[in-house]
PDB file of C-alpha atoms in Angstrom:
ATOM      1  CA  UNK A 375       0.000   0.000   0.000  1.00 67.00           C
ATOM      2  CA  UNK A 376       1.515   3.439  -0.829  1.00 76.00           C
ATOM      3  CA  UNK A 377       3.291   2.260  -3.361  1.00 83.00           C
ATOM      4  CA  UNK A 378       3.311   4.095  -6.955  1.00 88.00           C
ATOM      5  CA  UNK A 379       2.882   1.682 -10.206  1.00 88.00           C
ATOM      6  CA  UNK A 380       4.317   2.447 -13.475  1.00 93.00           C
ATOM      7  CA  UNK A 381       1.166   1.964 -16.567  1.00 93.00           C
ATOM      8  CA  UNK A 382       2.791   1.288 -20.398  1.00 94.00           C
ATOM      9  CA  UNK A 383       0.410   1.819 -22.878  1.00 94.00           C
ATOM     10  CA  UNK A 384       1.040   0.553 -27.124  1.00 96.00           C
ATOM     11  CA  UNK A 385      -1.487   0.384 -29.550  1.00 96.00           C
ATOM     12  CA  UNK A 386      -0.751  -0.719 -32.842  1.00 97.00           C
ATOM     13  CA  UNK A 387      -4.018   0.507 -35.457  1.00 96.00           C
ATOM     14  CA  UNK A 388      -4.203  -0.991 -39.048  1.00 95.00           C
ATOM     15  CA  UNK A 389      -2.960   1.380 -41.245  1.00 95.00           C
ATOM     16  CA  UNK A 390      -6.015   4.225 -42.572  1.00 93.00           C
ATOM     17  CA  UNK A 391      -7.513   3.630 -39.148  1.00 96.00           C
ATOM     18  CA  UNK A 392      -7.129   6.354 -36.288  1.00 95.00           C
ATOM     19  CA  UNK A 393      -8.647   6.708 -32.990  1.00 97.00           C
ATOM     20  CA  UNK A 394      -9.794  10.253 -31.837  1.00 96.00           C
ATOM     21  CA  UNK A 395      -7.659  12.182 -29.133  1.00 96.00           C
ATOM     22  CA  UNK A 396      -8.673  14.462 -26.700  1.00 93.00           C
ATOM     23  CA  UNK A 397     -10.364  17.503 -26.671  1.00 92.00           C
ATOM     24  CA  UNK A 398     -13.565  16.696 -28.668  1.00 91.00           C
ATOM     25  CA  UNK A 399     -16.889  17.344 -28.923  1.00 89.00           C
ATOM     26  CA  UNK A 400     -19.122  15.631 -27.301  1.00 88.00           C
ATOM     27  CA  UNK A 401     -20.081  13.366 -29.817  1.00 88.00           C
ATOM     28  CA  UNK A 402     -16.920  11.928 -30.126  1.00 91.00           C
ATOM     29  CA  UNK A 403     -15.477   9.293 -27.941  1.00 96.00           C
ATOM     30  CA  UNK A 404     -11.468  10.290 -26.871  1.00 96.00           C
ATOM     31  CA  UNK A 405      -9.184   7.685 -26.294  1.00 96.00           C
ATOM     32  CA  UNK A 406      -8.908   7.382 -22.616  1.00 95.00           C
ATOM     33  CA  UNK A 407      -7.407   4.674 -19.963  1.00 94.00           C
ATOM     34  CA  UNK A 408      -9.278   4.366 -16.739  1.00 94.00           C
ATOM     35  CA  UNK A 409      -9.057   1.997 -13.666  1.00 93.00           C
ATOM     36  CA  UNK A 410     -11.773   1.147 -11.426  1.00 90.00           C
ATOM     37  CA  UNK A 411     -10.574   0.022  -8.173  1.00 88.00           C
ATOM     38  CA  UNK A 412     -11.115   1.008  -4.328  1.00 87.00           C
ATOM     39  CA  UNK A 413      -7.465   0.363  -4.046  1.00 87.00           C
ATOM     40  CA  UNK A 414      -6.418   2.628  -7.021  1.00 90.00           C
ATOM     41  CA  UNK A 415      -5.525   6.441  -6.252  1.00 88.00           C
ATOM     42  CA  UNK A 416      -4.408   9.320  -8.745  1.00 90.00           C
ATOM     43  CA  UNK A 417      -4.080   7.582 -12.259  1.00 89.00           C
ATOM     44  CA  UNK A 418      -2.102   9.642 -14.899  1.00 91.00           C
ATOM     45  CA  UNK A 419      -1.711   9.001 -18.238  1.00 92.00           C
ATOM     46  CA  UNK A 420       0.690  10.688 -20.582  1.00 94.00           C
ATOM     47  CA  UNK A 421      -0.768  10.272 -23.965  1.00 95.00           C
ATOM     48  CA  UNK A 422       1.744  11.939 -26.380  1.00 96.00           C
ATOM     49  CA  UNK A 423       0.040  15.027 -28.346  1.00 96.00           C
ATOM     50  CA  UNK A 424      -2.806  13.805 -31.134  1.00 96.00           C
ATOM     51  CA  UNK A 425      -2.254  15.131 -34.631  1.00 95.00           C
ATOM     52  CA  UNK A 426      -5.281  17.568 -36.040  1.00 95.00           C
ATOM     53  CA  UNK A 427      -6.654  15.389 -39.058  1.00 91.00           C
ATOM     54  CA  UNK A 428      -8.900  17.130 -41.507  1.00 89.00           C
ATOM     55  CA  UNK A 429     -11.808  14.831 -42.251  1.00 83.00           C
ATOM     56  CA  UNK A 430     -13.993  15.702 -45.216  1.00 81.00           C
ATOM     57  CA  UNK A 431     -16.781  13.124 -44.672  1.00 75.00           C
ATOM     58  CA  UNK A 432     -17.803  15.274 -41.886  1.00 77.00           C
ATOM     59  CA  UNK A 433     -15.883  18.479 -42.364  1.00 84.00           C
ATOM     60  CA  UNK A 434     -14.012  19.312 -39.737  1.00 86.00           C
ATOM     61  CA  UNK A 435     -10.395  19.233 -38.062  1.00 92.00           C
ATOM     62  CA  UNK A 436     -10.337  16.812 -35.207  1.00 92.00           C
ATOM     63  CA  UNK A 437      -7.349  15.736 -32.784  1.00 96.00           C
ATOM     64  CA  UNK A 438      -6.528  12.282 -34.151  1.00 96.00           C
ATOM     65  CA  UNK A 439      -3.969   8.859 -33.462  1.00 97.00           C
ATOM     66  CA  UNK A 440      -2.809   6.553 -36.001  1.00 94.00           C
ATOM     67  CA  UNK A 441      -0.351   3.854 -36.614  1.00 95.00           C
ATOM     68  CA  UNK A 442       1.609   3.704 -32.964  1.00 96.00           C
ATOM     69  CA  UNK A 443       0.413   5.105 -29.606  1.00 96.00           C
ATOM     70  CA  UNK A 444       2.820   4.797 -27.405  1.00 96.00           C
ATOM     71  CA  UNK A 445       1.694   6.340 -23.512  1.00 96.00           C
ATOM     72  CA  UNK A 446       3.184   6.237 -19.835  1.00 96.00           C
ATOM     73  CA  UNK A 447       1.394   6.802 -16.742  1.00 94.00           C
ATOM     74  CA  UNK A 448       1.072   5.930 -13.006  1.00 93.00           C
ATOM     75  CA  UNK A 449      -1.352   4.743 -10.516  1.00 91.00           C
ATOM     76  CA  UNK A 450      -0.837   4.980  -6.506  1.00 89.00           C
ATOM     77  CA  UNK A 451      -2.087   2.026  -4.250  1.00 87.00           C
ATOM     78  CA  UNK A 452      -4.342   3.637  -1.772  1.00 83.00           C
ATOM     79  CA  UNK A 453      -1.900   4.015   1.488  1.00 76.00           C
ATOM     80  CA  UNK A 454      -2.992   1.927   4.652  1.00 71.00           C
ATOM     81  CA  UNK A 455      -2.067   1.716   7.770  1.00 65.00           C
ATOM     82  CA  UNK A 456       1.023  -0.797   8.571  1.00 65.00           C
ATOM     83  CA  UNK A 457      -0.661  -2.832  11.435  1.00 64.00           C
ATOM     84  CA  UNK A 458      -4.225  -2.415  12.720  1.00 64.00           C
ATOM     85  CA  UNK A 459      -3.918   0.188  15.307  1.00 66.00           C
ATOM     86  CA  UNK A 460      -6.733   2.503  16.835  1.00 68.00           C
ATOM     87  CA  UNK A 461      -5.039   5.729  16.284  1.00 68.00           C
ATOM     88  CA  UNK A 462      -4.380   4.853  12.749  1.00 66.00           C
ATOM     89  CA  UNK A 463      -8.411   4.207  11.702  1.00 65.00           C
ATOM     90  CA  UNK A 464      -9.017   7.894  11.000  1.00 66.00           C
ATOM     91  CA  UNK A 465      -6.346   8.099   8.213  1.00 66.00           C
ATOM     92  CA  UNK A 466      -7.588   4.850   6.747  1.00 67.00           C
ATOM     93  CA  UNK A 467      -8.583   1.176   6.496  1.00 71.00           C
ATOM     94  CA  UNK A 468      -6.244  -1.457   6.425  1.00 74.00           C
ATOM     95  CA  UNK A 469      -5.169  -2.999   3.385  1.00 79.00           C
ATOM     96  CA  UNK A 470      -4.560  -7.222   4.300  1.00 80.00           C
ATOM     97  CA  UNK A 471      -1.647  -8.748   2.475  1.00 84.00           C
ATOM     98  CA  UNK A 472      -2.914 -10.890  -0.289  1.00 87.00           C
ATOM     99  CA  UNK A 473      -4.225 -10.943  -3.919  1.00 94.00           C
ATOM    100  CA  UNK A 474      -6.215  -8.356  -5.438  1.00 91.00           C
ATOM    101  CA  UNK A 475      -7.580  -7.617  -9.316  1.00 93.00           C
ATOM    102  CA  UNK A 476      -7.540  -4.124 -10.581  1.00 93.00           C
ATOM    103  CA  UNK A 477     -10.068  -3.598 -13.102  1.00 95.00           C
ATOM    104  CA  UNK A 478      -9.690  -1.416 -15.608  1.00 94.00           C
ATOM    105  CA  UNK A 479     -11.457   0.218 -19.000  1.00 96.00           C
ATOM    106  CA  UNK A 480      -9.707   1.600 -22.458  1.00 96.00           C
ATOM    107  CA  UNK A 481     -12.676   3.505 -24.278  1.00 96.00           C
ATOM    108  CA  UNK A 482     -11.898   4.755 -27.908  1.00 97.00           C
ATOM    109  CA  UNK A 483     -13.521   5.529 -31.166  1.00 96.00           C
ATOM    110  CA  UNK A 484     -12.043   3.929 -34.585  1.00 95.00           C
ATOM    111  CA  UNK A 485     -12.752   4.988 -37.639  1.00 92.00           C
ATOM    112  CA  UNK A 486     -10.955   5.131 -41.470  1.00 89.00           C
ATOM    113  CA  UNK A 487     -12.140   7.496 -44.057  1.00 81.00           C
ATOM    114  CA  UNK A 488     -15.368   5.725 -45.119  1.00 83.00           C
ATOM    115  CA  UNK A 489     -16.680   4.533 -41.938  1.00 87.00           C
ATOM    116  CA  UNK A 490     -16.603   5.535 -38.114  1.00 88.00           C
ATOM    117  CA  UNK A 491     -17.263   2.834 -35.458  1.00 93.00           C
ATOM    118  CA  UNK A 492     -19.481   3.566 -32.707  1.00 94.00           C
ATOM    119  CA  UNK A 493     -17.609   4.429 -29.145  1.00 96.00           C
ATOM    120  CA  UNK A 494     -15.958   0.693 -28.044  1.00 96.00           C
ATOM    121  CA  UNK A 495     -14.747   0.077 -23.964  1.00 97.00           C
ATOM    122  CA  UNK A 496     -12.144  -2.781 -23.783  1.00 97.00           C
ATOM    123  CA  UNK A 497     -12.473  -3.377 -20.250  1.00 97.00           C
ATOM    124  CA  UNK A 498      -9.514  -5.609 -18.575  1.00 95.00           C
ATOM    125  CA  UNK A 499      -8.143  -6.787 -15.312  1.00 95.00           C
ATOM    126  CA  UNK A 500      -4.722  -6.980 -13.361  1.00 92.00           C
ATOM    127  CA  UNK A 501      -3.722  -9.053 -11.053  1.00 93.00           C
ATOM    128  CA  UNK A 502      -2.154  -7.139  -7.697  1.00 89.00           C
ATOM    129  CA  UNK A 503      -0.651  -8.391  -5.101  1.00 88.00           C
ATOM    130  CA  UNK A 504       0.167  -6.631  -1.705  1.00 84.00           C
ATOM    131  CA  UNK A 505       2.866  -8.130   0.155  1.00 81.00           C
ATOM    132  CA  UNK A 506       3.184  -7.561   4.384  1.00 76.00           C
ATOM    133  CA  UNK A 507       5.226  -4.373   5.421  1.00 66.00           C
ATOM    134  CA  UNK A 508       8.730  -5.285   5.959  1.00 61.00           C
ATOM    135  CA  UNK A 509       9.445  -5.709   9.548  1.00 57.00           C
ATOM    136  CA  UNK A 510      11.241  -3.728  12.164  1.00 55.00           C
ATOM    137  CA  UNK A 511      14.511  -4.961  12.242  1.00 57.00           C
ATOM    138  CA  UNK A 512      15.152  -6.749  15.998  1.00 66.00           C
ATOM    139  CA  UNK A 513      16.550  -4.779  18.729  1.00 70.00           C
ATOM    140  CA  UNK A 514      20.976  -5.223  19.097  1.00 71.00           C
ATOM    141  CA  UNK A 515      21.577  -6.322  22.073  1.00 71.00           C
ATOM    142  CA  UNK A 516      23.759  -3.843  23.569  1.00 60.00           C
TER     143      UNK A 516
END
């Protein structure tokens, strides 16, 4: 718990295809990595800058991704106390050692220049596991 965990994104799209990046209108569905978890704190995502695209089928100049998306981000584990103590409960619940699933969504919109897809969510889950604190190291006898 506390810990910070490091998010790679790659997407590879057939070539013609591009996804839409972010900001839109409304009607259009921006590529966008989210995780759904009570343990998951403060995602970031660093998608690199889209590229305008004029498209004529609808006539305007939208923010756009094609070929290679390449992104880095984070995600914090929610802290948690070390041990259960009393005085600790107001800053947070305890997070037990053991195995947990982060779940997670990547919504996007794909379209070429004859046809547009409607909005798509790939959702997807991770396997966490939280391992015990380390432990004080014992007292030297001295």
């Amino acid at each position: 718990p506390g810990q910070e965990i490091a998010v790679a994104l790659t997407i590879r799209l057939k070539p013609g295809w591009h996804v839409y990046g972010a900001p839109l209108p409304q009607n259009y569905q921006a590529l966008e990595l989210t995780f759904d978890s009570p343990l998951v704190e403060e995602p970031s995502l660093q998608l690199p800058p889209p590229t305008p695209l004029l498209l004529k089928a609808v006539g305007e100049t939208l923010p756009v991704y094609h070929d290679e998306i390449q992104a880095l981000g984070t995600f914090r584990i929610k802290w948690s106390p070390p041990m259960p103590a009393p005085f600790l409960e107001p800053l947070g619940a305890r997070i037990a050692p053991g195995k947990y699933t982060i779940n997670g969504a990547l919504r996007f919109q794909a379209c070429s220049e004859e046809i547009c897809e409607a909005p798509q969510t790939i959702r997807f889950t991770a396997p966490l596991q939280i391992e015990a604190g380390i432990p004080s190291a014992p007292k030297q006898p001295g």
